[in-house]
mmCIF file of C-alpha atoms in Angstrom:
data_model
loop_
_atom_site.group_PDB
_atom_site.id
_atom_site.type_symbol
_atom_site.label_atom_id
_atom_site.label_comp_id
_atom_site.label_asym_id
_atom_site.label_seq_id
_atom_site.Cartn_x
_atom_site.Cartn_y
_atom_site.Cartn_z
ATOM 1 C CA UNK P 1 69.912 19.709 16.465
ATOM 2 C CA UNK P 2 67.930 20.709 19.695
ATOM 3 C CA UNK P 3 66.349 17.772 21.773
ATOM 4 C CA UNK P 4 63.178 18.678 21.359
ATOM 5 C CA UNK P 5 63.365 18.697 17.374
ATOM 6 C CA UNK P 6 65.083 15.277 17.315
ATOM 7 C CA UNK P 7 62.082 13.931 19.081
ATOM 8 C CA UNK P 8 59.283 15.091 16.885
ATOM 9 C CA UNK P 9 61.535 13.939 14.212
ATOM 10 C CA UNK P 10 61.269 10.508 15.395
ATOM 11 C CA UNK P 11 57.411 11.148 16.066
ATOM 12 C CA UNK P 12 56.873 11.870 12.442
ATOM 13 C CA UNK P 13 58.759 9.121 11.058
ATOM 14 C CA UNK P 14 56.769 6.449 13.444
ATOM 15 C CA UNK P 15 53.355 8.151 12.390
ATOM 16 C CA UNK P 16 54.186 7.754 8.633
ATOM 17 C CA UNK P 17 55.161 3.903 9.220
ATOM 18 C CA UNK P 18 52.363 3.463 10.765
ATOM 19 C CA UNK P 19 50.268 5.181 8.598
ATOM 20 C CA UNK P 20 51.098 3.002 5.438
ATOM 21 C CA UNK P 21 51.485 -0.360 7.558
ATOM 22 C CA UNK P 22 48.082 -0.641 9.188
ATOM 23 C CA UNK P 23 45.533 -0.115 6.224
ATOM 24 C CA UNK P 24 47.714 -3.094 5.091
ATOM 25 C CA UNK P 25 46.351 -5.027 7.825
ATOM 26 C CA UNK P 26 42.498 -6.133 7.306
ATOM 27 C CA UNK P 27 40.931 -6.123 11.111
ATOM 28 C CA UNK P 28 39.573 -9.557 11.415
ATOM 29 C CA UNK P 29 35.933 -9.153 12.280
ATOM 30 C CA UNK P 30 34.082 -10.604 15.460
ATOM 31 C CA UNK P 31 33.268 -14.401 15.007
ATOM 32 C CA UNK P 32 30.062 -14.943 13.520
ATOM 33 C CA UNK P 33 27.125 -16.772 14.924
ATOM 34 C CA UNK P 34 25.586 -19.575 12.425
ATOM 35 C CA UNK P 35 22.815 -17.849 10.635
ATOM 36 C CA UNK P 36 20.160 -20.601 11.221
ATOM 37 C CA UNK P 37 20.324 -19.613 14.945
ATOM 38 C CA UNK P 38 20.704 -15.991 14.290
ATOM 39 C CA UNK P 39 17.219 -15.863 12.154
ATOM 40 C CA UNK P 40 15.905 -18.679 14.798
ATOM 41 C CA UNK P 41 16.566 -16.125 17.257
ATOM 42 C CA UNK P 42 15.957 -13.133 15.286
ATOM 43 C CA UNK P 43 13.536 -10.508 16.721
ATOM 44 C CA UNK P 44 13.675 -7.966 13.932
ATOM 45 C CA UNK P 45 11.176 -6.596 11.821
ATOM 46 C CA UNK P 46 10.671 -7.524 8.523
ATOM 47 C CA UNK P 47 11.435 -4.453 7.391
ATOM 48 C CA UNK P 48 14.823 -3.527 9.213
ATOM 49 C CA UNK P 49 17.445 -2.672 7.157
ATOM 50 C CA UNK P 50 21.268 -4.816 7.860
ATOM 51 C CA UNK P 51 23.560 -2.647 10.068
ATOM 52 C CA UNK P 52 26.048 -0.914 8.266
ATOM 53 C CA UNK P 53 28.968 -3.224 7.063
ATOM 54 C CA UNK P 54 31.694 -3.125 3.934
ATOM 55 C CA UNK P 55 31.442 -1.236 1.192
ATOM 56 C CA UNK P 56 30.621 -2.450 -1.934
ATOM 57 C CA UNK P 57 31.684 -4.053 -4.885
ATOM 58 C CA UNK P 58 33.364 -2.638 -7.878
ATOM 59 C CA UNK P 59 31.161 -1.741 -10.364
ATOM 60 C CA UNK P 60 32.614 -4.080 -13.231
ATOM 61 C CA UNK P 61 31.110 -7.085 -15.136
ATOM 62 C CA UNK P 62 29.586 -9.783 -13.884
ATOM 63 C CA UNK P 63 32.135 -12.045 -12.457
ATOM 64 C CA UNK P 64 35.094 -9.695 -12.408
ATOM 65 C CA UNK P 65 37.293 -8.718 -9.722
ATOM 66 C CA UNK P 66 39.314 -5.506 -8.264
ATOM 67 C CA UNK P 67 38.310 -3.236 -6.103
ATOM 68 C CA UNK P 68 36.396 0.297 -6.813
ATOM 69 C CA UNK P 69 38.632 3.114 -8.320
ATOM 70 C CA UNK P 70 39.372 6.121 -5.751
ATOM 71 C CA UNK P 71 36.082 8.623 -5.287
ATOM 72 C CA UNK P 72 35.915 11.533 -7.942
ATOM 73 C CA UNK P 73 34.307 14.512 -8.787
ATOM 74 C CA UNK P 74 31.015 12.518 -9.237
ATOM 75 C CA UNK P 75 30.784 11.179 -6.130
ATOM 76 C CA UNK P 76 29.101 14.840 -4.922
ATOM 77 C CA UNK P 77 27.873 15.517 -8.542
ATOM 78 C CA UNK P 78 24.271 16.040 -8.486
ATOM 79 C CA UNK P 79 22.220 13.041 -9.826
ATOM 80 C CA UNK P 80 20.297 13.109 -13.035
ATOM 81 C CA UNK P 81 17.307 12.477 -13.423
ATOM 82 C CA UNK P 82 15.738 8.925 -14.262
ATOM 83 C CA UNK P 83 14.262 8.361 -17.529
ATOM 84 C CA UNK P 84 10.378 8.810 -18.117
ATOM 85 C CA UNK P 85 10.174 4.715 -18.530
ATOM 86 C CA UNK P 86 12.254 3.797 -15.182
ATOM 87 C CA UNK P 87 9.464 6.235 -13.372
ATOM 88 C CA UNK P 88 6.804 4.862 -15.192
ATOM 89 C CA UNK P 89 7.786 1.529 -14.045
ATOM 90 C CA UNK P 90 8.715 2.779 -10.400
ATOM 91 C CA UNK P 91 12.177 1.756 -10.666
ATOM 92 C CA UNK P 92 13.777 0.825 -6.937
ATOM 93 C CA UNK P 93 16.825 -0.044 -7.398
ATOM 94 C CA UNK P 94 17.972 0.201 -4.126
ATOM 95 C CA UNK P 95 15.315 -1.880 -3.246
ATOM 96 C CA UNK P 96 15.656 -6.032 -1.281
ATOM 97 C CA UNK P 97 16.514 -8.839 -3.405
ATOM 98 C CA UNK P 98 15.507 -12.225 -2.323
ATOM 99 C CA UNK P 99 18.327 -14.369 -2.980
ATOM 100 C CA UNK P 100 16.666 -18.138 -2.349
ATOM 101 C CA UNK P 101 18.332 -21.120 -0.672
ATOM 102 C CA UNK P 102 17.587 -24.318 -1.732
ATOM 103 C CA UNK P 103 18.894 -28.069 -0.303
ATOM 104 C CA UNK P 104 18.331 -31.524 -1.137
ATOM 105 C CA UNK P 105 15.320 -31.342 -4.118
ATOM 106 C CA UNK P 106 13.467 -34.733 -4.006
ATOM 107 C CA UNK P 107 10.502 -36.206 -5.112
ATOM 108 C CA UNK P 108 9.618 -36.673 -1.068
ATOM 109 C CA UNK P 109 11.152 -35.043 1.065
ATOM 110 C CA UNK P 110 12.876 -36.890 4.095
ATOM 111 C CA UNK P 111 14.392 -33.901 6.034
ATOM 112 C CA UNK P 112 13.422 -30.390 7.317
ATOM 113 C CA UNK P 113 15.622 -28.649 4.323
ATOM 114 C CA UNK P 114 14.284 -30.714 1.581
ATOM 115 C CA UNK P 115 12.050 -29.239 -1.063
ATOM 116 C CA UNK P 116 9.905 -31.814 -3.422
ATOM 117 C CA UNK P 117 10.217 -31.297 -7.163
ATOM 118 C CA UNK P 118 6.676 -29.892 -6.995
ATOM 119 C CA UNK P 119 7.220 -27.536 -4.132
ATOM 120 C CA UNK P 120 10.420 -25.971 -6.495
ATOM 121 C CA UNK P 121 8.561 -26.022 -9.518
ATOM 122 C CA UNK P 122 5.470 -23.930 -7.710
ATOM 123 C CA UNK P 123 7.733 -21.645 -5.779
ATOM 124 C CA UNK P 124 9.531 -20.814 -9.615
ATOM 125 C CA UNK P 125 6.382 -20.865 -11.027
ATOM 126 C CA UNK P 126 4.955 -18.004 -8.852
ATOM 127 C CA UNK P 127 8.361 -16.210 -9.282
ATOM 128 C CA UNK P 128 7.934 -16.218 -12.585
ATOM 129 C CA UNK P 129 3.897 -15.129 -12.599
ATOM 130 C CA UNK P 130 5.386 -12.480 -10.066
ATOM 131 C CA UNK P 131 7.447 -11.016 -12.249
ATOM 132 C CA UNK P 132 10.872 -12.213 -10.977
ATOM 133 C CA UNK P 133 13.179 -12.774 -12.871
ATOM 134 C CA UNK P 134 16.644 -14.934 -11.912
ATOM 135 C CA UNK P 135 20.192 -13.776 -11.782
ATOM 136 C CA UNK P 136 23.328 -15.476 -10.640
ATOM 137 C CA UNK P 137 25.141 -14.668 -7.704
ATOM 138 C CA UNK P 138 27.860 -13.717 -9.464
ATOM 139 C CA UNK P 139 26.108 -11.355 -11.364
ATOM 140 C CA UNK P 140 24.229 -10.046 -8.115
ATOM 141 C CA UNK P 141 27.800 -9.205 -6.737
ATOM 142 C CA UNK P 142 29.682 -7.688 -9.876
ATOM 143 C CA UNK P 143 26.770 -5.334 -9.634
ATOM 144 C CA UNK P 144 25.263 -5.378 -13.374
ATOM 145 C CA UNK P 145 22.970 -7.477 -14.636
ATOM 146 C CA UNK P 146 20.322 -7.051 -17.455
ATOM 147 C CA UNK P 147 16.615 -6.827 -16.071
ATOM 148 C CA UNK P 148 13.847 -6.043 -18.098
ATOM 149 C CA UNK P 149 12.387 -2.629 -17.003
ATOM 150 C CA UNK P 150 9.436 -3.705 -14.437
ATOM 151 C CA UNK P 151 10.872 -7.071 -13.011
ATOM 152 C CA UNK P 152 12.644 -7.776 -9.911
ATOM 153 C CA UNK P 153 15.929 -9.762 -9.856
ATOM 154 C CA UNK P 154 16.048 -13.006 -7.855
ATOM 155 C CA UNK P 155 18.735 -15.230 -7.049
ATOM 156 C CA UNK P 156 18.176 -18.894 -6.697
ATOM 157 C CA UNK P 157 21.496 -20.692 -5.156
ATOM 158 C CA UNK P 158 21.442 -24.777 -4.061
ATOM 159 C CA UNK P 159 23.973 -25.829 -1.419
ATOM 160 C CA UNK P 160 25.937 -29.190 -1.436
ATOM 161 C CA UNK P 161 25.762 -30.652 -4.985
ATOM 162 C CA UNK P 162 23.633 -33.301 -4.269
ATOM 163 C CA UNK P 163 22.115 -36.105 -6.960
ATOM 164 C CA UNK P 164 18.564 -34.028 -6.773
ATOM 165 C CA UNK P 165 20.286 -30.751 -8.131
ATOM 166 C CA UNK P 166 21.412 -32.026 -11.695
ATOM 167 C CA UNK P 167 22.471 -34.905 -13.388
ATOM 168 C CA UNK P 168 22.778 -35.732 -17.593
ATOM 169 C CA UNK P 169 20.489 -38.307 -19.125
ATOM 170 C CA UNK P 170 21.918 -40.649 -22.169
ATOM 171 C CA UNK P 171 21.342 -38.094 -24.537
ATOM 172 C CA UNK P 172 23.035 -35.591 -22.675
ATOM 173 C CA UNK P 173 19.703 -33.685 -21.523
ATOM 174 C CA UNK P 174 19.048 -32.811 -17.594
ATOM 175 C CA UNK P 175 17.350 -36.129 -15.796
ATOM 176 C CA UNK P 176 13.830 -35.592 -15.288
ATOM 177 C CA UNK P 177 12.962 -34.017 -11.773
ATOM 178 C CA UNK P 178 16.283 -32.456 -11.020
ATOM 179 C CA UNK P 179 16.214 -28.740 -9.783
ATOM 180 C CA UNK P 180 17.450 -27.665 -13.361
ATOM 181 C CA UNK P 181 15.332 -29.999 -15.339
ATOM 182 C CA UNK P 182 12.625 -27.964 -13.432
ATOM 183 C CA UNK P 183 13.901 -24.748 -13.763
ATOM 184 C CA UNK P 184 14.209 -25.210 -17.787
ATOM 185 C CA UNK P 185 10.360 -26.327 -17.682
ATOM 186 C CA UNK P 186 9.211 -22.963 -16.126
ATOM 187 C CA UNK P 187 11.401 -21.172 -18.337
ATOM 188 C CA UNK P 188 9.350 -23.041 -21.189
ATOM 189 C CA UNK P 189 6.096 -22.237 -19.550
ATOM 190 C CA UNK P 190 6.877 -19.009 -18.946
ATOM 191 C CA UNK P 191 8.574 -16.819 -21.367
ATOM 192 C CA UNK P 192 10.934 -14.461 -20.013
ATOM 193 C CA UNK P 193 11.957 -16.433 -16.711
ATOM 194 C CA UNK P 194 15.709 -17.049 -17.226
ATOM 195 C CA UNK P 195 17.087 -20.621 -16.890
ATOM 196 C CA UNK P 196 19.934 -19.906 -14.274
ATOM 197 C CA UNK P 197 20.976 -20.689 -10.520
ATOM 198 C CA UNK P 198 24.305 -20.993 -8.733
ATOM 199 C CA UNK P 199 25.312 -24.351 -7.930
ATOM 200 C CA UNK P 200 27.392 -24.329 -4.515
ATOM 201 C CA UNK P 201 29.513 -27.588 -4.807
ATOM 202 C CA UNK P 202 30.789 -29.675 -2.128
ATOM 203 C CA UNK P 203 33.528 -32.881 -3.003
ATOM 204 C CA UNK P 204 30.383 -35.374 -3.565
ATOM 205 C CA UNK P 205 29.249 -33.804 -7.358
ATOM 206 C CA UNK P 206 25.974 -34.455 -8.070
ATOM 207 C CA UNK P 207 26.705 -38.128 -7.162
ATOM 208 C CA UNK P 208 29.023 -38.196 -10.493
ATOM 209 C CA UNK P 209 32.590 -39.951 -11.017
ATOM 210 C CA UNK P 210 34.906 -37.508 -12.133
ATOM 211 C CA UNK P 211 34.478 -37.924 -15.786
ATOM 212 C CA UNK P 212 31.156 -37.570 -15.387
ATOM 213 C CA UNK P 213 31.593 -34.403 -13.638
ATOM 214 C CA UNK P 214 33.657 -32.736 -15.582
ATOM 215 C CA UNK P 215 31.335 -33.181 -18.061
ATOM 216 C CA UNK P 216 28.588 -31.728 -16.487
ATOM 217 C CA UNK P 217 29.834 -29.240 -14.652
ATOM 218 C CA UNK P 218 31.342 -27.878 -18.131
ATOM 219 C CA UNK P 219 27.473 -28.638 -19.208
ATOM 220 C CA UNK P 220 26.537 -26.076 -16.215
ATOM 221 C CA UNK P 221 28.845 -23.500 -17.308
ATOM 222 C CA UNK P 222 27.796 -23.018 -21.065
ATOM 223 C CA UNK P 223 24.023 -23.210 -20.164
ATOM 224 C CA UNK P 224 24.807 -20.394 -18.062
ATOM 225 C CA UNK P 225 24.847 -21.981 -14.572
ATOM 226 C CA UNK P 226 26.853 -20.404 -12.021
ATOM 227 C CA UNK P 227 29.463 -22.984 -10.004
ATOM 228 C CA UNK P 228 30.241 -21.531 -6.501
ATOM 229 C CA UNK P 229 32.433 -23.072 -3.514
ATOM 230 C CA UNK P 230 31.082 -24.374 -0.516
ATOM 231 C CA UNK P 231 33.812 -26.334 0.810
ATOM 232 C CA UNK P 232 35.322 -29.902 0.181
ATOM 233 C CA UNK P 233 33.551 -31.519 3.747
ATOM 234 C CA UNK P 234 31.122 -28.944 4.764
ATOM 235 C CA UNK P 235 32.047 -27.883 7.954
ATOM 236 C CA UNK P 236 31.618 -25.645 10.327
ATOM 237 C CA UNK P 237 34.336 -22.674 10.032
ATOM 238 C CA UNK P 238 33.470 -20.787 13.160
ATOM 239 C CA UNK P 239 35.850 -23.962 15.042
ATOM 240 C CA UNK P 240 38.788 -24.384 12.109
ATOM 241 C CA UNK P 241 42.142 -22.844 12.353
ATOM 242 C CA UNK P 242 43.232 -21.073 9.585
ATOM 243 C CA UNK P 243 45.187 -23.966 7.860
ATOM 244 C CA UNK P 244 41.884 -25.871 7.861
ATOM 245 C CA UNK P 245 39.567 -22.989 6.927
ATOM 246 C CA UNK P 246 42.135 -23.111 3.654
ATOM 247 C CA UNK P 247 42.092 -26.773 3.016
ATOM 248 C CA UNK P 248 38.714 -27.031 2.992
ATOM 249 C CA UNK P 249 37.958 -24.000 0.797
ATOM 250 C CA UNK P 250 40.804 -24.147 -1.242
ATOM 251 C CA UNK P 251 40.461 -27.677 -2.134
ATOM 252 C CA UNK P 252 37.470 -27.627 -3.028
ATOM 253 C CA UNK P 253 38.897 -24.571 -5.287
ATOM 254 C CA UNK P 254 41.280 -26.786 -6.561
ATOM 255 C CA UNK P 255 38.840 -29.609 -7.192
ATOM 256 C CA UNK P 256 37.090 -27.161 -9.642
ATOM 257 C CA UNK P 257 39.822 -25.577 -11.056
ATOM 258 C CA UNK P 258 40.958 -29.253 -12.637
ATOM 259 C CA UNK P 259 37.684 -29.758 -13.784
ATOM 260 C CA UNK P 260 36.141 -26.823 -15.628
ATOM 261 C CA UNK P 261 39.557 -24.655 -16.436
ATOM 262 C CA UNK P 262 38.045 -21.904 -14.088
ATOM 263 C CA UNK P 263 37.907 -20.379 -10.667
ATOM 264 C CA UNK P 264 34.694 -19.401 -8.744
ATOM 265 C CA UNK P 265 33.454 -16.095 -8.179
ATOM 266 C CA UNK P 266 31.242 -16.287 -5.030
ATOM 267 C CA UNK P 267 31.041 -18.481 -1.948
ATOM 268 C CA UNK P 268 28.730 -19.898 0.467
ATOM 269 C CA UNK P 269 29.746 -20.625 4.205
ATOM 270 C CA UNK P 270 28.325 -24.061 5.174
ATOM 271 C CA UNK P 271 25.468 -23.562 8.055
ATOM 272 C CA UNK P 272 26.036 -19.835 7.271
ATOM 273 C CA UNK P 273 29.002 -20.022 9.656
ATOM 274 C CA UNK P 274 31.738 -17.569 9.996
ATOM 275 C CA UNK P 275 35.797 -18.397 10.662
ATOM 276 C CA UNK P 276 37.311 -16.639 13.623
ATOM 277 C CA UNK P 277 39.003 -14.477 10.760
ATOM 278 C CA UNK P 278 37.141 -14.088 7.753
ATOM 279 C CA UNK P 279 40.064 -12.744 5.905
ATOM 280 C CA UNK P 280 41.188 -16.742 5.612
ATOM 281 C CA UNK P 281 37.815 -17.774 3.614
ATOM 282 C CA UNK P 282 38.020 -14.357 1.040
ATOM 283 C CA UNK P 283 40.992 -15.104 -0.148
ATOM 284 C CA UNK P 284 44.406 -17.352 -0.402
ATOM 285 C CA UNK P 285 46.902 -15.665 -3.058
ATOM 286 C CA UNK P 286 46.067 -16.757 -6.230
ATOM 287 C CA UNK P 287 44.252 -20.079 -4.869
ATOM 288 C CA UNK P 288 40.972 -18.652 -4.828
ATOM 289 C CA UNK P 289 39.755 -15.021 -4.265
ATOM 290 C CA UNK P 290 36.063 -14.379 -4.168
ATOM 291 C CA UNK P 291 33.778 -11.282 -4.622
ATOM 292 C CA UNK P 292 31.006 -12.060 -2.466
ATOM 293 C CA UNK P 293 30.253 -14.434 0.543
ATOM 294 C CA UNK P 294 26.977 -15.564 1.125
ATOM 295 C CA UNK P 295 25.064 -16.904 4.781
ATOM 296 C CA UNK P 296 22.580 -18.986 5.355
ATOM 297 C CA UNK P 297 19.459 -17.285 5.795
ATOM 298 C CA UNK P 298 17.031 -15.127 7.172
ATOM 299 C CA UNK P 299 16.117 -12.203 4.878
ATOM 300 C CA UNK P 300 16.060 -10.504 1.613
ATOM 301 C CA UNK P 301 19.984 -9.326 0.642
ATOM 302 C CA UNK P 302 20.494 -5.534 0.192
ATOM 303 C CA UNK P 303 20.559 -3.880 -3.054
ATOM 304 C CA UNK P 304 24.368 -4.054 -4.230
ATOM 305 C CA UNK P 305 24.097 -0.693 -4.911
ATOM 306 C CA UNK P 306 23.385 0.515 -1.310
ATOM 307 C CA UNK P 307 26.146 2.048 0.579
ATOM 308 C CA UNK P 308 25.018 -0.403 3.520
ATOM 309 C CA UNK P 309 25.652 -3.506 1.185
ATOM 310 C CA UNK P 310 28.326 -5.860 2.371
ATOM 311 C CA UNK P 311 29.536 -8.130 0.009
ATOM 312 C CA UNK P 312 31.282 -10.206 2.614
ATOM 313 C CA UNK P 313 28.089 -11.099 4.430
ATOM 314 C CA UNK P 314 24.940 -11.475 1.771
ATOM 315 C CA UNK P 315 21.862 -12.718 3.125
ATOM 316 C CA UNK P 316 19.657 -15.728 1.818
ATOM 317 C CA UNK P 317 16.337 -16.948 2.539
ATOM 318 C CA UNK P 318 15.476 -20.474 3.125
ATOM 319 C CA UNK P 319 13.029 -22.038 0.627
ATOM 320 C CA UNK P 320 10.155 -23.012 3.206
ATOM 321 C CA UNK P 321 6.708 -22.506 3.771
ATOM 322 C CA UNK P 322 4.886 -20.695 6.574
ATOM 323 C CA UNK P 323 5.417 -23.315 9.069
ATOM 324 C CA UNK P 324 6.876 -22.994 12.256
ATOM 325 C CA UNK P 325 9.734 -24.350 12.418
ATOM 326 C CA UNK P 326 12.624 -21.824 12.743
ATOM 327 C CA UNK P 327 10.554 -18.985 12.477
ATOM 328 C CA UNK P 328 9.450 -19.824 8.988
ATOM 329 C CA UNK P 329 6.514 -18.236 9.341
ATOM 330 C CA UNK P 330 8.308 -14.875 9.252
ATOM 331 C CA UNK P 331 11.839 -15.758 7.766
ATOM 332 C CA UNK P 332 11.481 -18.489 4.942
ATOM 333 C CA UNK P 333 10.616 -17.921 1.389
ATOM 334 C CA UNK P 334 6.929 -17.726 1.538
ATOM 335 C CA UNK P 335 6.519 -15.224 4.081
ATOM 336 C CA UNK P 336 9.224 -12.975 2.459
ATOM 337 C CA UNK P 337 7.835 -13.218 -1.203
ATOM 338 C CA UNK P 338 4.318 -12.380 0.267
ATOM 339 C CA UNK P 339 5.779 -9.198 2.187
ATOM 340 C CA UNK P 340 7.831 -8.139 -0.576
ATOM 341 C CA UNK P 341 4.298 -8.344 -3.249
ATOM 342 C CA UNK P 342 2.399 -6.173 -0.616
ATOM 343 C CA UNK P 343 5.203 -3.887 0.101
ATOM 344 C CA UNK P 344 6.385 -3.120 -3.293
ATOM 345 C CA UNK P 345 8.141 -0.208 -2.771
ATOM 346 C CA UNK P 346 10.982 -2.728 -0.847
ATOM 347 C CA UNK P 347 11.463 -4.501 -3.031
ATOM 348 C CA UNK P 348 14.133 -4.058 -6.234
ATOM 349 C CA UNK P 349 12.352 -3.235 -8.872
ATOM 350 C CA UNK P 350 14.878 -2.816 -12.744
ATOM 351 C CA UNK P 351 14.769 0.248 -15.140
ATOM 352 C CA UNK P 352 15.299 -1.859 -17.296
ATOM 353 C CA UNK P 353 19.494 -0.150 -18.048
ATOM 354 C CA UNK P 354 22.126 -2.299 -16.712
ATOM 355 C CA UNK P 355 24.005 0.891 -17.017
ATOM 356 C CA UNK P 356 21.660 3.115 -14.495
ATOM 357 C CA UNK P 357 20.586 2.988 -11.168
ATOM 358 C CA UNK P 358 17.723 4.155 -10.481
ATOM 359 C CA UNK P 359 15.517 4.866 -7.412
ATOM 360 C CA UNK P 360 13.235 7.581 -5.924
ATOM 361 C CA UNK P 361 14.893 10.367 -4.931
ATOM 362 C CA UNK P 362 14.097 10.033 -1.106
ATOM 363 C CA UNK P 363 16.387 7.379 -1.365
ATOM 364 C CA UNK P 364 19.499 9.483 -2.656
ATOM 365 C CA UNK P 365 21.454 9.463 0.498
ATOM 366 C CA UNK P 366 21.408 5.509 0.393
ATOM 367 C CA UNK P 367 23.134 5.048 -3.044
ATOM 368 C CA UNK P 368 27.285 3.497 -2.608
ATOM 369 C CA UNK P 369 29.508 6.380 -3.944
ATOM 370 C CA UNK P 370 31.440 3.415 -6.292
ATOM 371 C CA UNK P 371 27.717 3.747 -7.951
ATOM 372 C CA UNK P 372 26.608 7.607 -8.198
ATOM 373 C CA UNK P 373 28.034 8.425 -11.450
ATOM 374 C CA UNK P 374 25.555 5.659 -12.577
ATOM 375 C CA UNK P 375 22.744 7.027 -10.548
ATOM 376 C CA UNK P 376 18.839 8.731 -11.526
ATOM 377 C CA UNK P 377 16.422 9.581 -9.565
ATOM 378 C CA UNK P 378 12.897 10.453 -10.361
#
């Protein structure tokens, strides 16, 4: 065989190695800054949309896991058109969804990230007068969830398990003044506001021995509570190696695992804070393996439905007031609620069919291919 030939033989046979070995590879992205200094520091607009990122999730059931089947005919199919209710309504189903970060829920507060009972229970309340109405995380993430034609999802997630989040009375009822004692009560006052959160749990449960927490959490689970994984110690990642970035994720994994039967479907990085590779905090073989990682703060999360959505990096808003610490006057809860109810067209509004998505049809070029097929436009 000529020279010449034997050479671009070996060419070809090094570009098809290659070719199947380095999609293999995940590229570890750039270490992330801690989001309560990014939105501290944040100059943005309001309105800017999140640079473009990952793709997004599979379009399965809320909770499951696997990744989107390979593009097909539908992906350049055109889009049909929405139904006469989902324009009536002016369905935006691309649009924000404020996915709400709560602490430490006391009766006074004693730090910056505390909340009182009453502050919670007048935040839900005007959710729920709003016309919000909750979702879990995982059920944000899987990418279908059920909300009346009109209404806006919203996700309401606590961090670190503490005493103030939940706890079981004598008779087995929530104690008085815990976040989910007070998110029954607006349910009660107001029909139509669902009764559900995600809990992200750290090794201290609720202040519970273990038999008291396996009880509960169990209790969390049928009521149809979300449990999430936020780490046994609550560290920082951004300074772990990756040994310690899995020992603190995965035993808190494990922790939850021996308690309620189950794994967790989403996680939350403690102070929003990114490992060097975030390919050690998504997943550890068959130790845990999540669908969607949340940060810390400073903005409304992306529809899952746009093709900009990352599922790796969803934003969350602290629960605040205009004040002005941190920028709250533009980033917390208060100011983003108030933007989203005077900028309507923003903000997610449901059709009403957990089996359409629909949006205006300026929006068209925004919708994830995985979600197309399910796509109408009005």
């Amino acid at each position: 065989m000529p020279l010449l030939h034997k050479i671009a033989g070996v060419v070809i046979v090094c570009a098809v190695v290659l070719g199947l070995v380095l999609p293999a590879e995940r590229r570890a992205r750039d270490e992330g800054k801690a989001a309560e200094q990014a939105g501290a520091a944040s100059s943005a607009a309001p309105t800017a949309r999140a640079a473009k990122a990952g793709g997004a999730p599979a379009p399965a059931g809320s909770g499951t896991a696997g990744p989107s089947g390979s593009p097909s005919a539908s992906a350049t199919a055109p889009i049909q058109a929405a139904a006469p209710g989902a324009a009536a309504v002016k369905a935006n189903e691309l649009g924000q969804v404020p996915v709400l970060m709560y602490h430490r829920i006391l009766k006074k507060p004693e730090l910056s990230l505390d909340r009182s009972t009453k502050e919670l229970y007048d935040e839900l309340t005007g959710l729920a007068k709003d016309g919000y109405y909750p979702i879990t995380a995982a059920e944000f993430v899987g990418g279908r969830f059920n909300v009346p034609a009109g209404r806006h999802p919203v996700v309401l997630t606590f961090d670190d398990s503490t005493p103030g989040h939940f706890g079981l009375d004598a008779q087995g009822n929530p104690k008085p003044d815990t976040a989910v004692a007070v998110i029954e009560q607006v349910a009660r006052e107001n029909p139509g506001f669902r009764p559900v959160a995600t809990f992200y749990l750290n090794k201290d449960l609720f202040g519970m021995d273990e038999v008291q927490a396996a009880a509960g959490l169990k209790w969390l689970q049928q009521h149809g509570f979300e449990l999430g994984n936020h780490t046994v110690t609550h560290p920082s990642l951004s300074g772990l190696s990756e040994k310690g970035v899995r020992k603190e994720i995965g035993g808190m994994e494990d922790e939850i695992v021996k308690l309620t039967g189950t794994h967790t479907t989403t996680f939350a990085y403690p102070f929003g804070s990114v490992p060097k590779k975030e390919a050690w905090a998504e997943k550890d073989g068959g130790r845990y393996s999540f669908q969607g990682m949340f940060l810390a703060g400073w903005r409304p999360a992306m529809s899952p439905f746009d093709a900009d959505f990352d599922r790796w990096k969803i934003d969350r808003i602290r629960s605040e007031g205009k004040i002005k610490e941190n920028d709250c006057k533009k980033y917390c809860s208060t100011a983003w609620l108030e933007y989203l109810d005077k900028n309507p067209d923003e903000r997610y509004t449901s059709d009403g069919d957990p089996n359409t998505v629909t949006f205006p049809k300026a929006a068209e070029d925004r919708i994830a291919k995985e979600y197309r097929a399910r796509a109408r436009t009005y």
